[in-house]
Short mmCIF file of C-alpha atoms in Angstrom, two decimals:
data_model
loop_
_atom_site.label_atom_id
_atom_site.label_comp_id
_atom_site.label_asym_id
_atom_site.label_seq_id
_atom_site.Cartn_x
_atom_site.Cartn_y
_atom_site.Cartn_z
CA MET A 2 -88.95 26.53 -22.29
CA ARG A 3 -91.75 28.87 -23.33
CA VAL A 4 -95.44 28.08 -22.93
CA ALA A 5 -97.98 30.11 -24.89
CA GLY A 6 -101.69 30.07 -25.52
CA LEU A 7 -103.91 30.80 -28.47
CA GLY A 8 -107.15 32.31 -27.25
CA PHE A 9 -109.90 33.03 -29.77
CA ARG A 10 -112.97 35.21 -29.82
CA ASP A 11 -115.26 36.10 -32.70
CA GLY A 12 -112.76 35.14 -35.41
CA HIS A 13 -109.84 36.87 -33.67
CA VAL A 14 -106.84 35.60 -31.69
CA LEU A 15 -105.11 37.41 -28.82
CA VAL A 16 -101.51 38.51 -29.36
CA HIS A 17 -99.04 40.55 -27.36
CA ARG A 18 -95.64 42.19 -27.56
CA ALA A 19 -93.13 44.02 -25.47
CA VAL A 20 -93.49 47.60 -26.64
CA HIS A 21 -89.80 47.82 -27.58
CA GLU A 22 -90.15 44.92 -30.05
CA LYS A 23 -91.25 45.14 -33.66
CA PHE A 24 -92.93 41.74 -33.75
CA TRP A 25 -95.94 40.32 -31.91
CA THR A 26 -96.37 36.81 -30.51
CA PHE A 27 -98.86 34.69 -28.61
CA PRO A 28 -99.13 35.39 -24.88
CA GLY A 29 -97.30 33.18 -22.45
CA GLY A 30 -93.96 32.94 -20.77
CA ARG A 31 -91.19 30.87 -19.29
CA ALA A 32 -91.92 27.85 -17.17
CA GLU A 33 -90.67 27.84 -13.60
CA ILE A 34 -88.94 24.85 -12.03
CA GLY A 35 -91.46 22.30 -10.77
CA GLU A 36 -94.33 23.78 -12.78
CA THR A 37 -96.19 21.87 -15.50
CA SER A 38 -96.71 23.61 -18.82
CA GLU A 39 -100.44 23.99 -18.16
CA GLU A 40 -99.71 25.52 -14.75
CA THR A 41 -97.26 27.89 -16.44
CA LEU A 42 -99.86 29.08 -18.92
CA ARG A 43 -102.51 29.61 -16.24
CA ARG A 44 -100.03 31.51 -14.03
CA GLU A 45 -98.77 33.69 -16.87
CA MET A 46 -102.29 34.62 -17.96
CA GLN A 47 -103.27 35.45 -14.38
CA GLU A 48 -100.15 37.63 -14.02
CA GLU A 49 -100.44 39.32 -17.42
CA LEU A 50 -104.19 39.45 -18.09
CA GLY A 51 -105.62 39.22 -14.58
CA VAL A 52 -107.98 36.39 -15.57
CA ASP A 53 -108.16 32.63 -15.06
CA VAL A 54 -107.95 30.93 -18.43
CA THR A 55 -108.97 27.37 -19.20
CA VAL A 56 -106.14 25.45 -20.84
CA GLU A 57 -107.70 23.18 -23.41
CA ARG A 58 -105.39 21.08 -25.56
CA LEU A 59 -101.82 21.10 -26.78
CA LEU A 60 -101.58 22.21 -30.40
CA TRP A 61 -97.83 22.20 -31.08
CA SER A 62 -94.54 21.41 -29.43
CA VAL A 63 -91.83 23.27 -31.30
CA GLU A 64 -88.05 23.28 -31.24
CA ASN A 65 -87.46 26.75 -32.59
CA PHE A 66 -84.03 28.03 -33.57
CA PHE A 67 -83.62 31.78 -33.97
CA HIS A 68 -81.33 34.77 -33.46
CA TYR A 69 -82.62 37.50 -31.16
CA GLU A 70 -80.96 40.38 -29.30
CA GLN A 71 -77.55 39.39 -30.67
CA ARG A 72 -77.86 35.79 -29.35
CA ASP A 73 -78.67 32.42 -30.86
CA TRP A 74 -81.55 30.59 -29.20
CA HIS A 75 -82.91 27.03 -29.15
CA GLU A 76 -86.35 27.41 -27.63
CA LEU A 77 -88.70 24.60 -26.73
CA GLY A 78 -92.18 26.05 -27.17
CA LEU A 79 -95.47 24.48 -26.14
CA TYR A 80 -98.53 26.11 -27.72
CA TYR A 81 -101.96 25.40 -26.24
CA LEU A 82 -105.49 26.23 -27.20
CA MET A 83 -106.94 28.22 -24.31
CA ASP A 84 -110.26 29.77 -23.42
CA ILE A 85 -110.15 33.36 -22.20
CA PRO A 86 -113.11 34.40 -20.02
CA ALA A 87 -115.70 36.63 -21.66
CA SER A 88 -114.94 39.26 -19.00
CA PHE A 89 -111.60 40.01 -20.70
CA HIS A 90 -111.89 43.01 -23.01
CA PHE A 91 -112.62 42.44 -26.67
CA HIS A 92 -112.29 45.25 -29.15
CA PRO A 93 -110.98 44.12 -32.53
CA GLU A 94 -107.55 45.42 -33.53
CA ASP A 95 -107.12 47.98 -30.73
CA ILE A 96 -104.81 47.64 -27.76
CA VAL A 97 -107.09 46.11 -25.12
CA HIS A 98 -104.66 45.64 -22.23
CA ARG A 99 -101.28 46.82 -20.99
CA VAL A 100 -99.18 45.46 -18.14
CA GLN A 101 -95.67 45.79 -16.70
CA ASP A 102 -93.92 42.38 -16.71
CA GLY A 103 -90.50 42.67 -15.12
CA ASP A 104 -88.50 45.05 -17.30
CA ASN A 105 -91.01 44.89 -20.14
CA ASP A 106 -94.15 46.89 -20.86
CA LEU A 107 -96.51 44.47 -22.62
CA GLU A 108 -99.48 45.35 -24.77
CA PHE A 109 -102.22 43.01 -25.97
CA LYS A 110 -104.62 43.15 -28.88
CA TRP A 111 -106.99 40.95 -30.84
CA VAL A 112 -106.21 40.31 -34.51
CA ARG A 113 -108.10 38.42 -37.19
CA ALA A 114 -107.26 34.73 -36.94
CA THR A 115 -106.21 34.49 -40.58
CA ARG A 116 -102.98 33.72 -42.36
CA GLU A 117 -103.00 37.14 -43.97
CA ALA A 118 -103.41 39.02 -40.68
CA LEU A 119 -100.68 37.05 -38.88
CA VAL A 120 -98.22 37.46 -41.74
CA ALA A 121 -98.89 41.19 -41.88
CA LEU A 122 -98.29 41.52 -38.15
CA ASP A 123 -95.05 39.47 -38.24
CA ILE A 124 -95.86 36.87 -35.56
CA PRO A 125 -93.24 34.20 -34.80
CA PRO A 126 -93.10 31.29 -34.80
CA TYR A 127 -94.02 31.85 -38.39
CA PHE A 128 -95.45 28.39 -39.14
CA ILE A 129 -98.52 29.23 -37.03
CA ALA A 130 -99.74 31.70 -39.67
CA GLU A 131 -99.98 28.79 -42.11
CA GLU A 132 -102.05 26.72 -39.66
CA ILE A 133 -104.15 29.35 -37.85
CA GLU A 134 -107.26 28.72 -39.95
CA THR A 135 -107.11 24.91 -39.53
CA LEU A 136 -105.67 24.08 -36.12
CA PRO A 137 -104.33 20.55 -35.73
CA LEU A 138 -106.73 18.05 -34.17
CA ALA A 139 -103.87 16.20 -32.46
CA PRO A 140 -100.65 17.70 -31.05
CA ARG A 141 -97.87 18.17 -33.61
CA HIS A 142 -94.14 18.34 -32.98
CA LEU A 143 -92.07 20.56 -35.26
CA VAL A 144 -88.48 21.59 -35.66
CA TRP A 145 -88.59 25.16 -36.92
CA ARG A 146 -86.12 27.89 -37.78
CA ASP A 147 -87.47 31.42 -37.46
CA GLY A 148 -84.13 32.97 -38.46
CA ASP A 149 -83.00 36.42 -37.40
CA LEU A 150 -85.69 38.13 -35.32
CA ASP A 151 -83.46 41.18 -34.86
CA LYS A 152 -84.26 41.99 -38.51
CA ALA A 153 -88.00 41.39 -38.06
#
C-alpha cells in the first residue's frame, strides 16, 4: 500500500523521484503496520521533507497494475490533497530538496500543475495528468494499468 500527497503552491505541484529512476511521482511512501493512511503521509513528509504537512482530503484510491524492476505489481495507492507549510522551499522547476531515504537518493521539485507538464515529465499513475487541473470533489476509486514502467 502506497500513500502519496499532492501539495500545491502558486499553480505548481510537488513531485519527487529516486535519482536512479527516469520517471517522477508524487511524494509519499509505504504504510507501516498499524498506521492509518493519513498518519503514513504525515510521517513520510516529516521524514522526507522535514515539515509537518496538513492532510486534507482523499482524492483517489487506485488499484494500479504495473511492471517495474522486472516484477509485476498490484499496488493499492491512496492519493491525498495536502498542504505543505510555506516554510518549505519554493522555486519553480528547480530541484528544491534532496534526501537519503534508505537505499535511495530522492530529489524534489515543483512543476506546473497542468496536464501538459505532467505528461512531459512522465508521472505515474498516468491518469492523474488528466485530472490535475480539475481535482475530484469527492474521493474516486479507480482500477488502473500503468503498464511497463521499466520502459518509461
